[in-house]
Every structure is written in C-alpha cells, then in structure tokens.
JSON list of C-alpha atoms in Angstrom, two decimals:
[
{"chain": "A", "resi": 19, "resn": "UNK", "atom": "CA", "xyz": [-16.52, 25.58, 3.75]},
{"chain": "A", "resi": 20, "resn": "UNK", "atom": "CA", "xyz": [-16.04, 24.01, 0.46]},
{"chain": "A", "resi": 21, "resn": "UNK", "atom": "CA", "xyz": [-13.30, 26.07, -0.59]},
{"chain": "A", "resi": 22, "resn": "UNK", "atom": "CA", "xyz": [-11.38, 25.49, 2.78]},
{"chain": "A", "resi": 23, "resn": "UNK", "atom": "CA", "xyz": [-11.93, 21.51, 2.37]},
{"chain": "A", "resi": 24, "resn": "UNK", "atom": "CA", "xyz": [-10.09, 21.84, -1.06]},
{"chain": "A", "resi": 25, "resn": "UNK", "atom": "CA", "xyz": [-7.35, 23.50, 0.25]},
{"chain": "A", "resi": 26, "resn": "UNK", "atom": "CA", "xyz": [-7.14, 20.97, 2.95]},
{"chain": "A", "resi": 27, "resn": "UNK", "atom": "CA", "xyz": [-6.87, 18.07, 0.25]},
{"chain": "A", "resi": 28, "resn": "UNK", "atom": "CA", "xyz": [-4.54, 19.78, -2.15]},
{"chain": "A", "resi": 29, "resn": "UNK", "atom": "CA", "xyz": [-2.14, 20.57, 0.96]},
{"chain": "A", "resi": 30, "resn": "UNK", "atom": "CA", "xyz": [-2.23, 17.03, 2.16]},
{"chain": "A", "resi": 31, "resn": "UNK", "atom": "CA", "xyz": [-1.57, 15.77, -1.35]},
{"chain": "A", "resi": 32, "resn": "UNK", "atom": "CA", "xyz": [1.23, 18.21, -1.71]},
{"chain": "A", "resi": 33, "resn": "UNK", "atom": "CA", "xyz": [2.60, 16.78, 1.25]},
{"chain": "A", "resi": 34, "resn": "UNK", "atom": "CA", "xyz": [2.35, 13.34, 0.65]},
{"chain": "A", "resi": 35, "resn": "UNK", "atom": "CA", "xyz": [4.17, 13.73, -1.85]},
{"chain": "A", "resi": 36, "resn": "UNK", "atom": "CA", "xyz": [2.81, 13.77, -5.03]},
{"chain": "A", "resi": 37, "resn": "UNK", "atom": "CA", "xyz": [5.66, 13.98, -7.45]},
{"chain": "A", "resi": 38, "resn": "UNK", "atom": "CA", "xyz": [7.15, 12.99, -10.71]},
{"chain": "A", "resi": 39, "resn": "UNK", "atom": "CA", "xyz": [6.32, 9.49, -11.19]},
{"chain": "A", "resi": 40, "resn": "UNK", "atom": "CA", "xyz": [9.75, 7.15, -11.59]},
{"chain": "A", "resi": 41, "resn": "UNK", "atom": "CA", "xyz": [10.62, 3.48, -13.34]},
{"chain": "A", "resi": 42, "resn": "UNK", "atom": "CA", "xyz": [11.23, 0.35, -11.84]},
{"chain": "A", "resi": 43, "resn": "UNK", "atom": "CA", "xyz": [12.83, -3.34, -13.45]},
{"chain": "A", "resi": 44, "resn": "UNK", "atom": "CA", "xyz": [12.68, -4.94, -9.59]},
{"chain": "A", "resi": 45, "resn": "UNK", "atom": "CA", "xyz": [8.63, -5.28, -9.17]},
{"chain": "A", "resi": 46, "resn": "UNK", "atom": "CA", "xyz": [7.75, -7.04, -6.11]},
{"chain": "A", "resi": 47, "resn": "UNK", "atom": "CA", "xyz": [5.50, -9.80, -8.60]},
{"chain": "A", "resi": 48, "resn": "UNK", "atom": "CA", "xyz": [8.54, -11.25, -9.06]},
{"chain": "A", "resi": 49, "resn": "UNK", "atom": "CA", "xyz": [7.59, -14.67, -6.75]},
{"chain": "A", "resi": 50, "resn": "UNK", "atom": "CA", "xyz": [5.17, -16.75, -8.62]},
{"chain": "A", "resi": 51, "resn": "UNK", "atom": "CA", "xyz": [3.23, -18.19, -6.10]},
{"chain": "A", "resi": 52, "resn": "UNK", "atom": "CA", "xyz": [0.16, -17.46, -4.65]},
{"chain": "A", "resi": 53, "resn": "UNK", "atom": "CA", "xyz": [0.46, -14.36, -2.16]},
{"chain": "A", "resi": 54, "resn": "UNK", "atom": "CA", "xyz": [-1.06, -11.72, -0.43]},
{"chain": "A", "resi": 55, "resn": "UNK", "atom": "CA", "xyz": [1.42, -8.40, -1.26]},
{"chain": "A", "resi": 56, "resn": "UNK", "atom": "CA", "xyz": [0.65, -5.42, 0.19]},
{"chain": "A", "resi": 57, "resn": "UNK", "atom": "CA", "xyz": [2.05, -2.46, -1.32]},
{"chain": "A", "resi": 58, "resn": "UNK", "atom": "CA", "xyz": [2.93, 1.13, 0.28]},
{"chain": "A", "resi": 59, "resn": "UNK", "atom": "CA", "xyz": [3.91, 3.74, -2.11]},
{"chain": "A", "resi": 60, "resn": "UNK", "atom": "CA", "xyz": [5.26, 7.11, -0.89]},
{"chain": "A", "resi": 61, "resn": "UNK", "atom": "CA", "xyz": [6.93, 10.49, -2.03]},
{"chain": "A", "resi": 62, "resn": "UNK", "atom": "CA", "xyz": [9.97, 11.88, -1.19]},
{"chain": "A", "resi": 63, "resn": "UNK", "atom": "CA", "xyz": [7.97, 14.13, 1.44]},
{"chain": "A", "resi": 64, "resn": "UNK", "atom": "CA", "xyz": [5.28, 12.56, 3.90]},
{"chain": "A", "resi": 65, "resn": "UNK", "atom": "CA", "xyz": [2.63, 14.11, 6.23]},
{"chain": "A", "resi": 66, "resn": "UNK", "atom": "CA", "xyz": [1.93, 12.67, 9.47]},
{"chain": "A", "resi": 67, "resn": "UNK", "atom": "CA", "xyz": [-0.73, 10.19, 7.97]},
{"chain": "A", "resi": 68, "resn": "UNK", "atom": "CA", "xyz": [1.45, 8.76, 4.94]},
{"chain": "A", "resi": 69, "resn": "UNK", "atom": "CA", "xyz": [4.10, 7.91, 8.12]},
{"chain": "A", "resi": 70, "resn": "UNK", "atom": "CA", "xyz": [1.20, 6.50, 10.05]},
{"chain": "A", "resi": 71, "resn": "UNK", "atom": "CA", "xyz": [-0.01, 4.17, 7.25]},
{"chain": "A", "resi": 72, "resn": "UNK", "atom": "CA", "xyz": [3.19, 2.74, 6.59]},
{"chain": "A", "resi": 73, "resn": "UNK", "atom": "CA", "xyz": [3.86, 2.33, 10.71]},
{"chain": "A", "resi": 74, "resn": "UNK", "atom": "CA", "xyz": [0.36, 0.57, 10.98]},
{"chain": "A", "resi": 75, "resn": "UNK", "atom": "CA", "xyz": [0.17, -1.51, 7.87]},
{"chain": "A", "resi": 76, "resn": "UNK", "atom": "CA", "xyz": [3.84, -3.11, 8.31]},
{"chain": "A", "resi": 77, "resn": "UNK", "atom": "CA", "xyz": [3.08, -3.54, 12.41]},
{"chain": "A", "resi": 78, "resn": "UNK", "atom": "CA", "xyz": [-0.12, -5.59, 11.48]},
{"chain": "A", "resi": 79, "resn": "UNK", "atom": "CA", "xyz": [2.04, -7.62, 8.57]},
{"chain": "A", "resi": 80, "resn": "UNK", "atom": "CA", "xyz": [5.02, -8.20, 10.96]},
{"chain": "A", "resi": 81, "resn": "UNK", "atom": "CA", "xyz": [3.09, -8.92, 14.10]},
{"chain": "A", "resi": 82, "resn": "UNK", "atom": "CA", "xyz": [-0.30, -10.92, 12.68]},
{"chain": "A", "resi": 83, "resn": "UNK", "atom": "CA", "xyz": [1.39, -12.78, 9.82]},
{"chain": "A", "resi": 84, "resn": "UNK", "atom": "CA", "xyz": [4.88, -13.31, 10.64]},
{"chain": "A", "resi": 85, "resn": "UNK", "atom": "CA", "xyz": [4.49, -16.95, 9.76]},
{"chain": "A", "resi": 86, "resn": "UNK", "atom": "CA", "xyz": [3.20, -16.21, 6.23]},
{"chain": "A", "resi": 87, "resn": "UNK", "atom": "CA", "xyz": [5.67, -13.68, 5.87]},
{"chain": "A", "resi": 88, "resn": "UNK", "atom": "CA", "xyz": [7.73, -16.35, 6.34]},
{"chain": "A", "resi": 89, "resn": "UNK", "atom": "CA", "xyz": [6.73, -18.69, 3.82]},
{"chain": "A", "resi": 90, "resn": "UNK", "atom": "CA", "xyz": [6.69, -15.54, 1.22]},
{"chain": "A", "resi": 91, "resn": "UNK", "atom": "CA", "xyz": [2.62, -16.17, 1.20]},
{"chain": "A", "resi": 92, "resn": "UNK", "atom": "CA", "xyz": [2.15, -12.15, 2.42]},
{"chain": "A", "resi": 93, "resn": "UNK", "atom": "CA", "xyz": [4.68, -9.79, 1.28]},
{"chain": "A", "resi": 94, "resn": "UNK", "atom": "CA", "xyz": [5.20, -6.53, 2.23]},
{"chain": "A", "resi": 95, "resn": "UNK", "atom": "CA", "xyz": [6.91, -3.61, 0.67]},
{"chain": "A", "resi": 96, "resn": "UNK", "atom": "CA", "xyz": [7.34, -0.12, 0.56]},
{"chain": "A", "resi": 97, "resn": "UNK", "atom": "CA", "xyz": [8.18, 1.86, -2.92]},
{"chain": "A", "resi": 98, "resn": "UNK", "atom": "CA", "xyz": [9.26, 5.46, -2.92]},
{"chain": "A", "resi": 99, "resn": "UNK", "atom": "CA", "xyz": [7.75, 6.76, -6.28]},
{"chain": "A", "resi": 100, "resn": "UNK", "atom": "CA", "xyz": [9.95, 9.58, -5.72]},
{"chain": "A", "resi": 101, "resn": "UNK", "atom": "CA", "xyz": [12.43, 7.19, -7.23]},
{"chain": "A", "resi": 102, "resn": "UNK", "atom": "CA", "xyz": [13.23, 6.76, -10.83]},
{"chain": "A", "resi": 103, "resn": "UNK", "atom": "CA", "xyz": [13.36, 2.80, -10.86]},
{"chain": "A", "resi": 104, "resn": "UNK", "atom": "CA", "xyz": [9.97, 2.60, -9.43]},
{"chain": "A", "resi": 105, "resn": "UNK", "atom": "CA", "xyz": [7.95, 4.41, -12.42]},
{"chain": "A", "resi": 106, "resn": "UNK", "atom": "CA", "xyz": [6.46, 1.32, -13.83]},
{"chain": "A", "resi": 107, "resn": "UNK", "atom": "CA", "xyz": [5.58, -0.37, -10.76]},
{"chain": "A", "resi": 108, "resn": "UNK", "atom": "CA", "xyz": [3.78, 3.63, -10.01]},
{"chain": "A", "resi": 109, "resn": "UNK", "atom": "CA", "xyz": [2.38, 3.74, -13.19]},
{"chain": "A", "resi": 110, "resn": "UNK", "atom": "CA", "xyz": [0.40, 0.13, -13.21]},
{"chain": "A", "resi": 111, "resn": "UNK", "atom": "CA", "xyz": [-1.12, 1.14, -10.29]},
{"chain": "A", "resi": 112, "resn": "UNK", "atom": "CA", "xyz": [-1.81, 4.78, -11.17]},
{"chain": "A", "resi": 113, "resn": "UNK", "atom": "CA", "xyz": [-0.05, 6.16, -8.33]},
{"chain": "A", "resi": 114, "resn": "UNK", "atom": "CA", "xyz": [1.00, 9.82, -7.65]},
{"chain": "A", "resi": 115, "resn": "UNK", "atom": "CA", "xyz": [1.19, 10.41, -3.92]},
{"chain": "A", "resi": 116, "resn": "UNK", "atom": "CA", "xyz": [1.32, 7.87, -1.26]},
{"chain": "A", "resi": 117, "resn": "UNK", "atom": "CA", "xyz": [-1.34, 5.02, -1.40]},
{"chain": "A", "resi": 118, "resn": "UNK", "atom": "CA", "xyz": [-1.81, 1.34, 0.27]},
{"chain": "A", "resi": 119, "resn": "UNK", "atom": "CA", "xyz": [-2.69, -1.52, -2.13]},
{"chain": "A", "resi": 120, "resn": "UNK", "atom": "CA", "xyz": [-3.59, -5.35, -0.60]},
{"chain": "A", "resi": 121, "resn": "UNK", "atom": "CA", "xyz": [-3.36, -7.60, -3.43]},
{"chain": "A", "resi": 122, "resn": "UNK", "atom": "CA", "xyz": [-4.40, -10.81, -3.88]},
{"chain": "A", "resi": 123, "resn": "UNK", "atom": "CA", "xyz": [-2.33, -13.47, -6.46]},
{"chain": "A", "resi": 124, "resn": "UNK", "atom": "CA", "xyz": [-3.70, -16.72, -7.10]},
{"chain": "A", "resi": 125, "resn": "UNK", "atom": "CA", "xyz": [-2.57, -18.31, -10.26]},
{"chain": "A", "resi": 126, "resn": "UNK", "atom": "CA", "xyz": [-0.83, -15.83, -11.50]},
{"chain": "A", "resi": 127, "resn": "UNK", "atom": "CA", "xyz": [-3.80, -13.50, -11.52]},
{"chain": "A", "resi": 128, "resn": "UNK", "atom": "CA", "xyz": [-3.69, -9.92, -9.81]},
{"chain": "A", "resi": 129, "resn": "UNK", "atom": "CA", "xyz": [-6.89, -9.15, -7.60]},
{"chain": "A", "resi": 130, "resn": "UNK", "atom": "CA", "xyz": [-6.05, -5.37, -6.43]},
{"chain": "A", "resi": 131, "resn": "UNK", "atom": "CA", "xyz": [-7.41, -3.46, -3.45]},
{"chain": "A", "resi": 132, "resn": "UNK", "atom": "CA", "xyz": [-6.65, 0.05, -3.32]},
{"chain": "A", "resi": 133, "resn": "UNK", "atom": "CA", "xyz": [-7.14, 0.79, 0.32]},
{"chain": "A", "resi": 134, "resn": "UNK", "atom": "CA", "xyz": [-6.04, 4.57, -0.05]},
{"chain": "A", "resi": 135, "resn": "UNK", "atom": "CA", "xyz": [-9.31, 6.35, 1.02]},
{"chain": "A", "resi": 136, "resn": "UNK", "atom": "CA", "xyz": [-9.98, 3.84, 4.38]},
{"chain": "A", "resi": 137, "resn": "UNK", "atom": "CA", "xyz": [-6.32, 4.63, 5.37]},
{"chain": "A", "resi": 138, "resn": "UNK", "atom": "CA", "xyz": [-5.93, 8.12, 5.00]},
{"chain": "A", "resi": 139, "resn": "UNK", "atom": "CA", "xyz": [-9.47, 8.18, 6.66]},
{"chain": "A", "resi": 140, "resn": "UNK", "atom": "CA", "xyz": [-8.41, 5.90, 9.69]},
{"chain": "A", "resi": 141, "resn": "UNK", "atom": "CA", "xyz": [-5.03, 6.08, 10.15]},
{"chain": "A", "resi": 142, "resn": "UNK", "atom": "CA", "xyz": [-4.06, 9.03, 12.53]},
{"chain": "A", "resi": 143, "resn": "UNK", "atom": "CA", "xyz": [-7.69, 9.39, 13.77]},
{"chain": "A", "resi": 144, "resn": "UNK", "atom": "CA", "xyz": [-8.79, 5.60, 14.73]},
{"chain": "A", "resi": 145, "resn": "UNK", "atom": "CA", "xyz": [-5.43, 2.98, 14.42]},
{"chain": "A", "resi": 146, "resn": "UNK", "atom": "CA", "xyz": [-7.32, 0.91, 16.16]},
{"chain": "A", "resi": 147, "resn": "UNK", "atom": "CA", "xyz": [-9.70, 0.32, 13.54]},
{"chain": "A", "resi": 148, "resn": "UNK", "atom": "CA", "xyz": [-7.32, 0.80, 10.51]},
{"chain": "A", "resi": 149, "resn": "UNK", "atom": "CA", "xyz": [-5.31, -2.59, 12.24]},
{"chain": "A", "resi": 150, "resn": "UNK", "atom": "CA", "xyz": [-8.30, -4.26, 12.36]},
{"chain": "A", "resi": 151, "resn": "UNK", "atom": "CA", "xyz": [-9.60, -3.46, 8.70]},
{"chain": "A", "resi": 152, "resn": "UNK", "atom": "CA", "xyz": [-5.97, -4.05, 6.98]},
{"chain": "A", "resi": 153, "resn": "UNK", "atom": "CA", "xyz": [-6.03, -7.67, 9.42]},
{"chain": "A", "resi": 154, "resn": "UNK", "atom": "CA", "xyz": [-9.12, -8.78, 7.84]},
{"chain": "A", "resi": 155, "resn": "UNK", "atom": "CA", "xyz": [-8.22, -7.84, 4.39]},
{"chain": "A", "resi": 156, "resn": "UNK", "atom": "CA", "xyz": [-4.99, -9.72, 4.29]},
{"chain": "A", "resi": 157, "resn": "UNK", "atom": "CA", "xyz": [-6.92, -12.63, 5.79]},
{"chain": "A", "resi": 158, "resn": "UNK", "atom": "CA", "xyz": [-9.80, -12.41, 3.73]},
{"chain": "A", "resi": 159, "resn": "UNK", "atom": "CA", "xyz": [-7.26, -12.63, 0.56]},
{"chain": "A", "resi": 160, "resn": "UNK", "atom": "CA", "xyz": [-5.08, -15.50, 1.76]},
{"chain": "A", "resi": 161, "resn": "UNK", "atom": "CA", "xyz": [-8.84, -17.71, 1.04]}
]
C-alpha cells in the first residue's frame, strides 16, 4: 500500500511538472503597496489538479475581489517555472512543480502562505470547499 502511494505522488509530481527551475527580472513585488498577491506556479506539463487550482483560485480572485483587483490591493498571477525568466521568482519560494502561494504585504514586509498541500488535497475532489478556504485566506490577509 505504501509502495503504491509513492508511486502515486512521484507520478503526480512528474506531471505537474516538476522541471528545471528558470530566472525571472519581472517579479510580481514590483507594486509597493500593501496587497494580497496570490501566486500560481506551474510546469510546462499539468495534471488535471494543477489545471483545477489555477481555474479555482483565479475564479474566486476575479469573481469575490474584483474591486480589489481593481485597486491593485489583490493581485493575481500565474508563473510558468518551466520558463527561464521566472528562476528567481521559483527559487525564493522554493518551487519545483506547481504550487499556490497567498501572500500578504504590508509595509513592505512579505507574510507567505504556501497553500500547496490544501489545494492539491481539495481541488478536483471538493471545489466547493477549496473556494471557500482560498476566499477566507485572501480576506483574512487584506486585515
């Protein structure tokens, strides 16, 4: 059982694309206010649930907080490691294979939430609740 839930998690990572990290000069901390940014970093190849967390997490940013979107006080954006001018902006946040960050800056100060685990957890199998959790993080770091 073991050995078949490894498998399961090296194939998914495989197919998220975990690949080369790459470089990036355009990092999305380039405003200076205070913002909510949530990140979505990709491979070159995605499964079903790497499509489903970007789907969900920009339908909750676009729908719930179009306002603040707006007023560049939430910012969304997706980064394809995959690609060479994204390496730094990979590296800072450790990422190899696709991942969901919802960051809070206040001051000029990072707070980082890697919501990874909760979205490939939720995602495909509950939406529902993965909208609802990714609502009331953005909200709770707009405070």
């Amino acid at each position: 059982m073991k050995a078949v839930l490894y498998v399961c998690i090296v194939l998914i990572a495989t197919a998220c694309g975990n690949t080369k990290k790459s470089k990036t000069t355009d990092s999305p901390h380039q405003e200076r206010k205070d913002r909510v940014e949530v990140l979505y970093f990709h491979g070159k190849q995605r499964c079903l649930t790497c499509n489903a967390i970007e789907k969900l997490s920009k339908e909750v940013v676009d729908s719930l907080f179009a306002k603040e979107l707006k007023e560049g006080r939430v910012i969304y954006k997706t980064i394809d490691i995959s690609e060479k001018e994204n390496e730094v902006l990979a590296d800072k946040y450790e990422v190899t294979w696709s991942s969901l960050f919802i960051n809070k800056w206040k001051e000029n100060k990072e707070t980082p939430v890697n919501m990874t685990e909760f979205a490939f957890t939720h995602a495909t199998g509950s939406p529902a609740t993965f909208k609802e959790r990714v609502k009331k993080k953005i909200e709770e770091q707009l405070k």
